Amino acid sequence: MTVKKQNAKDRTKNFNEVAFGLSQEEAVNEASRCLFCKKPRCSTKCPVEIDIPRFIEAIKNKKFDDAIKIIKEKNNLPGVCGRVCPQEDQCEGVCVLAAKKTPINIGGLERFAADWELKEGTPYENQRFRTGQASDKGQGTRTSGAKVAVIGSGPAGLTCAGDLARLGYRVTVFEALHTAGGVLVYGIPEFRLPKDIVKKEVEYLKSLGVEIKMNFIVGKVSTLKELYEEGYKAVFIGTGAGLPSFMKIPGENLNRVYSSNELLTRANLMKAYLFPEYDTPINIGRRVAVIGGGNTAMDSARVSLRLGAEKVYIVYRRSEKEMPARREEVENAKEEGIELHILTLPKKILGDEKDFVKGMECVKMKLGEPDASGRRRPIPIEGSEFTMDVDTVIVAVGQSPNPVFLKATPELKVDKWNKVVVDPETQATNLKGVYAGGDATYGDDTVIAAMGAGKRAARAIHDYLRRNDKCPITKSQ
Ligand SMILES: Cc1cc2nc3c(=O)[nH]c(=O)nc-3n(C[C@H](O)[C@H](O)[C@H](O)COP(=O)(O)OP(=O)(O)OC[C@H]3O[C@@H](n4cnc5c(N)ncnc54)[C@H](O)[C@@H]3O)c2cc1C
Ligand code: SF4
């Protein structure tokens, strides 16, 4: 079922959510299409293991309270996942109805259940949150279990923390920024994921007993060793991939060249789009080139448009088919008037006499044989150089793991890209009792992959602590 959206012309002038959720009637109708397969393929592709047909059946029967309860057995961030999880490559991609091009809109149904709970539901395990009693200190169901530290409050850290809290551990999340959520708050724009939704789901985690300490950079305020000295018995590293990559081409130091990180952080976390109400202007020009083809590039382009740019281009060296961004977001960007310059590689950013961007020199590409990533390798076409008339360039060509914690923890094993090396089954690192997951281990990936890793790590930490004499917890999940 296609979901209704804000009209393309109107939405480029505001930061309100683009996609409207399913109405109750639409959700029930959509759920009624499910075949409730005996061996449901959809669930096998869910990294956080949601019993998908069971929650769909509850929606079909208008038992919305049950639906959200079933989802929350496994997923503490349903409002987030229902909006940004790449379902098309996961559950919906393998739904038996996908063969007929009409997979069940599982993401839409998940979002419906989450939004329904926020508006009308009887909260599951969550009375304090509903009555506003959850506080920043985490006043939920904290028990006397062992203390576990989680570094980073992105989807990996929050998932690990939530699962451990439910098991009765005393979990503290340490977050470098002043707001919890990681990329969910500083990267993904308001029009795709309203910050209020993230805030409410973080409140839910607090109500489970998770304590969150903001403005706390592990590696600066405290080291890993000091956390152990303070009595933490196990640690999960979910520090993400917050270090922007550049192309290392001439002109990247010119004025009005931004990393996507800087642009999006200023827009999302520092509310630049509410200038002058929030004092964080972004000097965006009239003609913007965004380099890259992932979700970050699409978000940067669409944010630039909403900040007042007249013309925005996506410049990507492969073809549209190879763009790693979600299909839906490429379509949204195109509907909004963003132009794709595919098979194009920037070679040089050109500056004026005051060192502001005045253009970008590019070369056209063709596709050769597949490379190590399985995608066809882009090859420059000789003599095809041309100049784009742009005054702003945003570089969105990937991110690598956040280095602050890693620098302070040289004993932790990382690979040549600074990704923390883990056992893929347990997320265990080379250090005893220390686990890691999410973008800190994969480089930039997806919300649901980070959550899956957080879940596996929580299970392994539980096993590790049960085997440890000092740990009083014996409850199994
Ligand atoms: C612009 C953008 C759009 C995206 N869109 C999508 C999408 O549509 N769908 C999708 O599935 N994925 C998307 N992704 C990818 C997805 O957001 C990430 O894969 C996911 O957030 C990774 O989660 P994480 O918990 O590993 O790390 P993060 O979300 O990066 O969180 C890490 C947290 O750790 C904190 N931290 C770092 N170092 C320290 C330290 N030393 N001490 C304390 N705290 C620290 C950081 O401040 C941050 O809050 C997008 C990414 C970006 C950048
Ligand atoms: S695979 Fe599709 S049709 Fe079958 S149970 Fe899952 S959602 Fe329903």
XYZ file of C-alpha atoms and ligand atoms in Angstrom:
538
model
C 0.000 0.000 0.000
C 1.406 3.395 -0.934
C 1.567 5.840 1.916
C 0.254 9.388 1.597
C 2.866 12.117 1.614
C 3.073 15.883 1.898
C 2.852 17.481 -1.540
C 6.384 17.815 -3.015
C 6.185 21.577 -3.604
C 4.918 22.358 -0.105
C 7.301 20.079 1.714
C 10.482 21.710 0.369
C 9.448 24.778 2.359
C 9.142 23.064 5.728
C 10.831 20.467 7.919
C 7.595 18.626 8.804
C 7.418 14.886 8.317
C 7.026 13.968 4.639
C 5.257 10.602 4.900
C 1.937 10.419 6.738
C 1.342 7.220 8.659
C -1.387 4.694 7.792
C -4.820 5.496 9.159
C -6.476 2.882 11.385
C -8.632 1.704 8.500
C -5.659 1.518 6.106
C -3.600 -0.395 8.671
C -6.358 -2.959 9.285
C -6.875 -3.405 5.527
C -3.155 -3.795 4.927
C -2.817 -6.310 7.791
C -5.724 -8.273 6.328
C -3.706 -8.916 3.158
C -1.111 -10.945 5.109
C -1.139 -14.663 4.352
C 0.133 -15.546 7.863
C 2.571 -17.986 6.309
C 3.379 -21.136 8.245
C 7.076 -20.492 7.747
C 7.108 -16.691 7.607
C 10.092 -15.478 5.637
C 9.583 -11.910 6.851
C 10.588 -12.745 10.460
C 13.738 -14.578 9.385
C 15.013 -11.346 7.837
C 14.349 -9.164 10.888
C 17.681 -8.491 12.656
C 15.862 -7.814 15.948
C 13.705 -10.933 15.603
C 10.196 -9.438 15.750
C 7.405 -11.997 15.409
C 6.024 -10.156 12.382
C 2.919 -12.225 11.467
C 1.818 -12.213 15.120
C 1.833 -8.419 15.352
C 0.198 -8.105 11.922
C -2.567 -10.445 13.028
C -3.161 -8.331 16.131
C -3.580 -5.253 13.906
C -5.940 -7.170 11.632
C -8.053 -7.972 14.698
C -7.846 -4.339 15.866
C -5.916 -5.418 18.971
C -3.489 -2.539 18.704
C -2.305 -2.810 22.303
C -1.313 -6.412 21.638
C 0.433 -5.435 18.403
C 2.741 -2.943 20.090
C 3.339 -5.334 22.968
C 4.491 -8.036 20.511
C 6.806 -5.590 18.732
C 8.278 -4.305 21.994
C 9.116 -7.804 23.131
C 12.020 -7.437 20.709
C 12.276 -3.839 19.569
C 12.516 -0.849 21.901
C 12.509 1.689 19.053
C 9.443 0.837 16.923
C 8.552 4.421 15.979
C 12.111 4.903 14.695
C 12.282 1.584 12.820
C 8.823 1.998 11.311
C 10.120 5.183 9.689
C 13.733 4.612 8.643
C 14.461 0.874 8.648
C 15.227 -0.351 5.101
C 12.338 -2.862 5.167
C 12.527 -3.185 1.389
C 15.839 -5.052 1.826
C 14.757 -6.896 4.964
C 11.326 -8.248 5.936
C 9.388 -6.733 3.020
C 12.042 -7.824 0.527
C 11.445 -11.502 1.353
C 7.679 -11.362 2.008
C 6.046 -13.995 -0.232
C 3.892 -11.274 -1.744
C 7.022 -9.418 -2.908
C 7.106 -11.807 -5.882
C 3.835 -10.174 -7.017
C 5.317 -6.748 -6.267
C 2.853 -6.199 -3.420
C 4.707 -7.068 -0.194
C 2.937 -6.250 3.037
C 3.899 -2.742 4.189
C 5.448 -4.103 7.381
C 7.279 -0.857 8.146
C 4.047 1.115 7.790
C 2.274 -1.277 10.151
C 5.087 -1.060 12.703
C 4.933 2.727 12.561
C 1.150 2.599 12.906
C 1.375 0.459 16.071
C 4.062 2.714 17.589
C 2.203 5.934 16.805
C -1.062 4.449 18.023
C 0.529 3.653 21.388
C 1.861 7.191 21.754
C -1.555 8.666 21.020
C -4.020 6.238 22.494
C -2.407 3.124 23.831
C -2.218 1.551 27.212
C 1.506 1.592 27.560
C 3.275 -1.696 27.782
C 5.641 -1.841 30.805
C 5.652 1.885 30.645
C 3.324 3.677 33.056
C 5.950 6.122 34.294
C 6.740 7.364 30.813
C 3.068 7.970 30.042
C 2.511 9.882 33.249
C 5.685 11.897 32.746
C 7.431 10.478 35.787
C 10.483 9.135 33.956
C 13.348 11.473 34.690
C 16.804 12.019 33.252
C 18.194 9.864 36.041
C 16.390 6.794 34.786
C 13.813 5.963 37.393
C 12.444 2.767 35.954
C 12.870 -0.776 37.080
C 16.544 -0.621 38.131
C 17.479 -3.621 40.214
C 20.541 -4.613 42.111
C 22.067 -6.508 39.145
C 25.646 -5.978 38.001
C 26.578 -2.602 36.561
C 27.074 -2.450 32.790
C 28.397 0.566 30.883
C 27.233 1.366 27.364
C 29.259 3.927 25.429
C 27.158 5.851 22.905
C 23.383 6.286 22.763
C 22.758 5.470 19.093
C 20.479 2.575 18.096
C 23.206 0.003 18.920
C 23.810 1.349 22.436
C 20.133 1.955 23.211
C 19.151 -1.565 22.120
C 21.902 -3.221 24.131
C 21.047 -1.051 27.144
C 17.300 -1.771 26.929
C 17.723 -5.530 26.651
C 20.147 -5.606 29.589
C 17.876 -3.412 31.709
C 14.991 -5.803 31.110
C 17.217 -8.586 32.382
C 17.734 -6.648 35.586
C 21.188 -5.171 35.055
C 21.992 -1.631 36.144
C 22.855 -0.033 32.836
C 24.391 3.385 32.353
C 24.713 4.842 28.874
C 27.456 7.444 28.444
C 26.754 9.886 25.627
C 29.179 12.517 24.339
C 26.439 14.852 23.077
C 23.714 16.661 25.026
C 20.932 14.578 23.425
C 20.495 10.817 23.211
C 19.930 8.970 19.919
C 23.153 9.195 17.903
C 22.505 9.580 14.169
C 18.771 9.396 14.878
C 19.032 12.897 16.331
C 22.064 14.472 14.704
C 21.969 12.873 11.230
C 18.515 11.872 9.992
C 16.463 15.028 9.387
C 13.250 15.966 11.150
C 11.203 15.494 7.947
C 12.092 11.779 7.895
C 12.274 11.112 11.622
C 10.708 13.664 13.995
C 12.960 14.220 16.979
C 9.953 14.005 19.278
C 9.563 10.328 18.321
C 13.212 9.614 19.193
C 12.829 11.509 22.466
C 9.755 9.509 23.460
C 11.412 6.187 22.637
C 14.471 7.215 24.666
C 12.106 8.074 27.535
C 10.656 4.592 27.199
C 14.127 3.112 27.632
C 14.652 5.242 30.724
C 11.401 3.892 32.098
C 12.894 0.402 31.770
C 15.666 1.526 34.093
C 18.351 2.691 31.690
C 20.306 5.651 33.030
C 21.728 8.057 30.444
C 24.627 10.375 31.269
C 24.868 13.100 28.627
C 27.862 15.293 27.831
C 30.131 12.443 28.872
C 32.909 11.540 26.426
C 34.413 8.209 27.375
C 38.093 8.542 26.592
C 38.141 12.126 27.879
C 35.984 12.337 31.024
C 36.697 8.717 32.008
C 38.663 5.889 30.458
C 37.590 2.276 29.989
C 39.892 1.301 32.866
C 38.298 3.901 35.126
C 34.821 2.551 34.317
C 35.976 -0.876 35.527
C 37.434 0.732 38.662
C 34.017 2.334 39.277
C 32.487 -1.141 39.359
C 31.172 -1.689 35.825
C 31.464 -5.422 35.112
C 31.000 -5.309 31.339
C 31.095 -2.640 28.628
C 29.381 -2.219 25.257
C 30.983 0.124 22.732
C 28.423 1.733 20.417
C 30.341 4.857 19.463
C 29.241 4.886 15.814
C 31.007 6.264 12.768
C 31.018 10.001 13.327
C 34.225 10.939 11.505
C 33.444 12.361 8.045
C 35.501 11.261 5.033
C 36.623 13.677 2.341
C 37.607 13.027 -1.269
C 41.083 14.539 -0.923
C 40.634 16.646 -4.042
C 41.868 20.241 -4.484
C 39.527 22.909 -3.127
C 37.961 20.974 -0.237
C 39.189 23.687 2.155
C 37.239 26.473 0.403
C 34.419 28.417 2.071
C 30.998 26.779 1.588
C 32.417 23.262 1.392
C 30.766 21.252 4.167
C 30.914 17.671 5.276
C 27.408 16.175 5.393
C 28.038 15.684 9.111
C 28.533 19.372 9.749
C 25.529 20.386 7.648
C 23.176 17.825 9.160
C 24.339 18.315 12.758
C 23.855 22.049 12.485
C 20.437 21.556 10.908
C 19.141 18.790 13.172
C 20.777 19.122 16.552
C 21.332 22.873 16.505
C 18.054 23.620 14.679
C 19.638 25.858 12.028
C 16.369 25.733 10.092
C 14.720 27.711 12.870
C 17.136 30.659 12.479
C 16.895 33.329 13.911
C 14.900 31.630 16.701
C 17.934 29.339 17.082
C 21.187 31.195 16.542
C 22.871 28.678 14.198
C 22.872 30.028 10.661
C 24.186 27.887 7.820
C 25.712 29.776 4.942
C 24.044 27.815 2.165
C 24.413 29.151 -1.370
C 22.009 29.174 -4.312
C 23.383 26.218 -6.266
C 24.460 23.207 -4.235
C 26.297 20.035 -5.291
C 26.099 17.090 -2.900
C 28.735 14.419 -3.564
C 27.645 10.836 -2.794
C 24.726 8.453 -3.346
C 23.769 7.206 0.119
C 21.057 8.210 2.586
C 23.413 10.875 3.926
C 23.720 12.446 0.480
C 19.919 12.406 -0.061
C 19.365 13.940 3.386
C 21.993 16.641 2.781
C 20.438 17.519 -0.573
C 16.908 17.705 0.796
C 18.041 19.740 3.828
C 19.870 22.180 1.513
C 16.672 22.676 -0.452
C 14.717 23.363 2.706
C 17.374 25.830 3.867
C 16.738 27.921 0.761
C 19.004 26.630 -2.031
C 17.499 27.227 -5.486
C 19.088 24.286 -7.285
C 20.497 21.126 -5.731
C 22.418 18.384 -7.542
C 23.452 14.930 -6.387
C 26.796 14.032 -7.944
C 27.442 10.289 -7.911
C 30.149 8.327 -9.703
C 28.104 5.169 -10.444
C 24.600 4.811 -11.903
C 21.299 5.400 -10.098
C 20.812 1.647 -9.747
C 23.940 1.400 -7.610
C 23.030 4.229 -5.236
C 23.087 2.864 -1.686
C 20.329 5.253 -0.526
C 16.872 3.873 0.145
C 14.836 3.815 -3.078
C 12.024 5.712 -1.390
C 14.387 8.544 -0.450
C 15.844 8.810 -3.983
C 12.272 9.083 -5.294
C 11.415 11.696 -2.658
C 14.517 13.706 -3.585
C 13.650 13.593 -7.293
C 10.030 14.592 -6.621
C 11.355 17.614 -4.749
C 13.308 18.730 -7.814
C 16.773 17.485 -6.895
C 18.709 16.611 -10.045
C 20.901 13.522 -10.244
C 24.276 13.848 -11.964
C 25.096 10.166 -12.125
C 28.296 8.635 -13.556
C 30.080 11.832 -12.586
C 33.244 12.182 -10.516
C 34.336 15.513 -8.995
C 38.010 16.257 -9.648
C 38.478 19.740 -8.249
C 36.458 22.402 -6.405
C 37.089 25.853 -7.843
C 37.276 29.020 -5.720
C 36.859 32.754 -6.348
C 39.243 35.495 -5.229
C 37.725 35.423 -1.708
C 38.127 31.631 -1.434
C 34.414 30.875 -1.791
C 33.270 27.986 -4.012
C 32.474 29.144 -7.547
C 32.318 25.808 -9.399
C 33.278 22.162 -9.509
C 35.296 20.415 -12.167
C 34.051 16.889 -12.893
C 34.687 14.025 -15.277
C 32.056 11.671 -16.734
C 32.348 7.960 -15.913
C 31.369 4.635 -17.477
C 30.887 1.325 -15.691
C 33.433 -1.484 -16.036
C 33.699 -4.934 -14.480
C 32.376 -5.549 -10.929
C 34.805 -4.594 -8.142
C 35.301 -6.015 -4.610
C 31.912 -4.552 -3.540
C 30.187 -6.536 -6.334
C 29.177 -3.308 -8.058
C 30.492 -2.351 -11.480
C 33.636 -0.268 -11.188
C 33.316 3.359 -12.428
C 35.991 4.337 -14.983
C 36.684 7.939 -16.105
C 35.941 8.753 -19.758
C 38.942 10.542 -21.171
C 38.310 14.099 -22.364
C 34.838 14.293 -20.785
C 35.754 16.928 -18.172
C 33.202 19.687 -17.554
C 32.527 22.368 -14.936
C 29.412 22.611 -12.801
C 28.205 26.064 -11.855
C 27.773 25.693 -8.082
C 28.548 27.853 -5.045
C 28.249 25.211 -2.295
C 29.625 21.677 -2.113
C 28.571 19.098 0.477
C 30.729 16.006 0.789
C 28.723 12.894 1.720
C 31.089 10.081 0.746
C 31.044 8.072 3.962
C 32.102 8.116 7.557
C 34.542 6.160 9.662
C 34.496 5.211 13.351
C 34.599 7.958 15.901
C 38.264 8.117 16.962
C 38.116 9.733 20.447
C 37.420 6.593 22.455
C 39.695 4.471 20.243
C 42.676 6.798 20.763
C 42.258 6.550 24.532
C 41.978 2.741 24.346
C 44.999 1.538 22.337
C 44.684 -2.008 23.719
C 41.372 -2.461 21.816
C 41.891 -4.305 18.515
C 40.793 -2.359 15.423
C 41.292 -3.017 11.704
C 43.055 -0.722 9.246
C 39.903 1.407 8.901
C 39.690 1.816 12.695
C 36.650 -0.474 12.933
C 36.546 -2.386 16.195
C 37.213 -6.064 15.518
C 34.488 -8.314 16.982
C 33.319 -11.899 16.941
C 30.225 -11.656 14.673
C 28.241 -14.113 16.812
C 28.769 -12.464 20.178
C 30.114 -8.991 19.348
C 32.989 -9.717 21.787
C 36.159 -7.664 21.294
C 39.692 -8.795 22.167
C 39.232 -7.353 25.700
C 37.527 -9.462 28.349
C 34.020 -8.270 29.133
C 34.122 -5.640 26.379
C 31.670 -5.914 23.457
C 31.034 -3.630 20.495
C 28.504 -3.199 17.690
C 26.892 -0.895 15.156
C 28.782 1.543 12.959
C 31.831 1.389 15.275
C 32.329 -2.138 13.952
C 30.752 -2.065 10.451
C 31.476 1.498 9.309
C 28.292 3.210 8.203
C 25.445 0.701 7.931
C 21.783 0.737 8.981
C 19.772 1.423 12.113
C 18.435 -2.110 12.244
C 21.880 -3.694 11.726
C 23.158 -1.613 14.658
C 20.179 -2.710 16.751
C 20.715 -6.384 15.836
C 24.322 -6.102 16.993
C 23.207 -4.430 20.243
C 20.822 -7.310 20.843
C 23.451 -10.004 20.195
C 25.864 -8.191 22.491
C 23.267 -7.932 25.287
C 22.758 -11.704 25.119
C 26.508 -12.347 25.173
C 27.055 -9.912 28.055
C 24.319 -11.696 29.996
C 26.045 -15.051 29.356
C 29.416 -13.600 30.315
C 28.115 -12.105 33.567
C 26.220 -15.278 34.506
C 29.462 -17.195 34.198
C 31.194 -14.618 36.360
C 30.996 -15.469 40.103
C 30.597 -11.856 41.110
C 27.392 -11.501 39.154
C 24.201 -12.243 41.108
C 22.005 -12.422 38.003
C 20.782 -15.801 36.890
C 17.536 -14.902 35.150
C 17.484 -16.059 31.528
C 15.898 -14.142 28.641
C 22.390 11.234 7.477
C 22.202 9.765 7.733
C 21.040 9.163 7.314
C 20.840 7.799 7.547
N 19.666 7.240 7.152
C 19.415 5.941 7.465
C 18.175 5.340 7.139
O 17.300 5.934 6.541
N 17.970 4.053 7.503
C 18.919 3.346 8.169
O 18.657 2.192 8.523
N 20.117 3.872 8.466
C 20.395 5.164 8.137
N 21.604 5.700 8.452
C 22.618 4.873 9.129
C 22.284 4.701 10.621
O 21.814 5.899 11.154
C 23.501 4.191 11.384
O 23.911 2.977 10.794
C 23.167 3.956 12.864
O 22.730 5.146 13.475
C 24.392 3.428 13.615
O 24.059 3.309 14.963
P 25.171 3.287 16.104
O 24.437 3.127 17.381
O 26.214 2.300 15.767
O 25.899 4.700 16.044
P 25.403 6.204 16.083
O 23.992 6.350 15.712
O 26.431 6.957 15.320
O 25.556 6.588 17.620
C 26.808 6.647 18.243
C 26.721 7.552 19.456
O 27.922 7.408 20.216
C 28.303 8.682 20.711
N 29.746 8.636 21.002
C 30.762 8.521 20.121
N 31.938 8.496 20.789
C 31.641 8.568 22.118
C 32.442 8.576 23.299
N 33.762 8.487 23.249
N 31.809 8.672 24.494
C 30.434 8.755 24.557
N 29.650 8.758 23.467
C 30.246 8.664 22.262
C 27.940 9.620 19.571
O 27.813 10.957 20.032
C 26.620 9.026 19.112
O 25.529 9.588 19.813
C 21.843 7.058 8.207
C 23.039 7.665 8.607
C 23.225 9.008 8.368
C 24.513 9.653 8.825
S 5.973 -13.292 4.488
Fe 4.514 -11.601 3.978
S 2.564 -12.656 3.779
Fe 3.900 -14.126 4.830
S 3.574 -13.761 7.043
Fe 5.274 -12.419 6.439
S 4.283 -10.461 5.927
Fe 2.631 -12.025 5.931
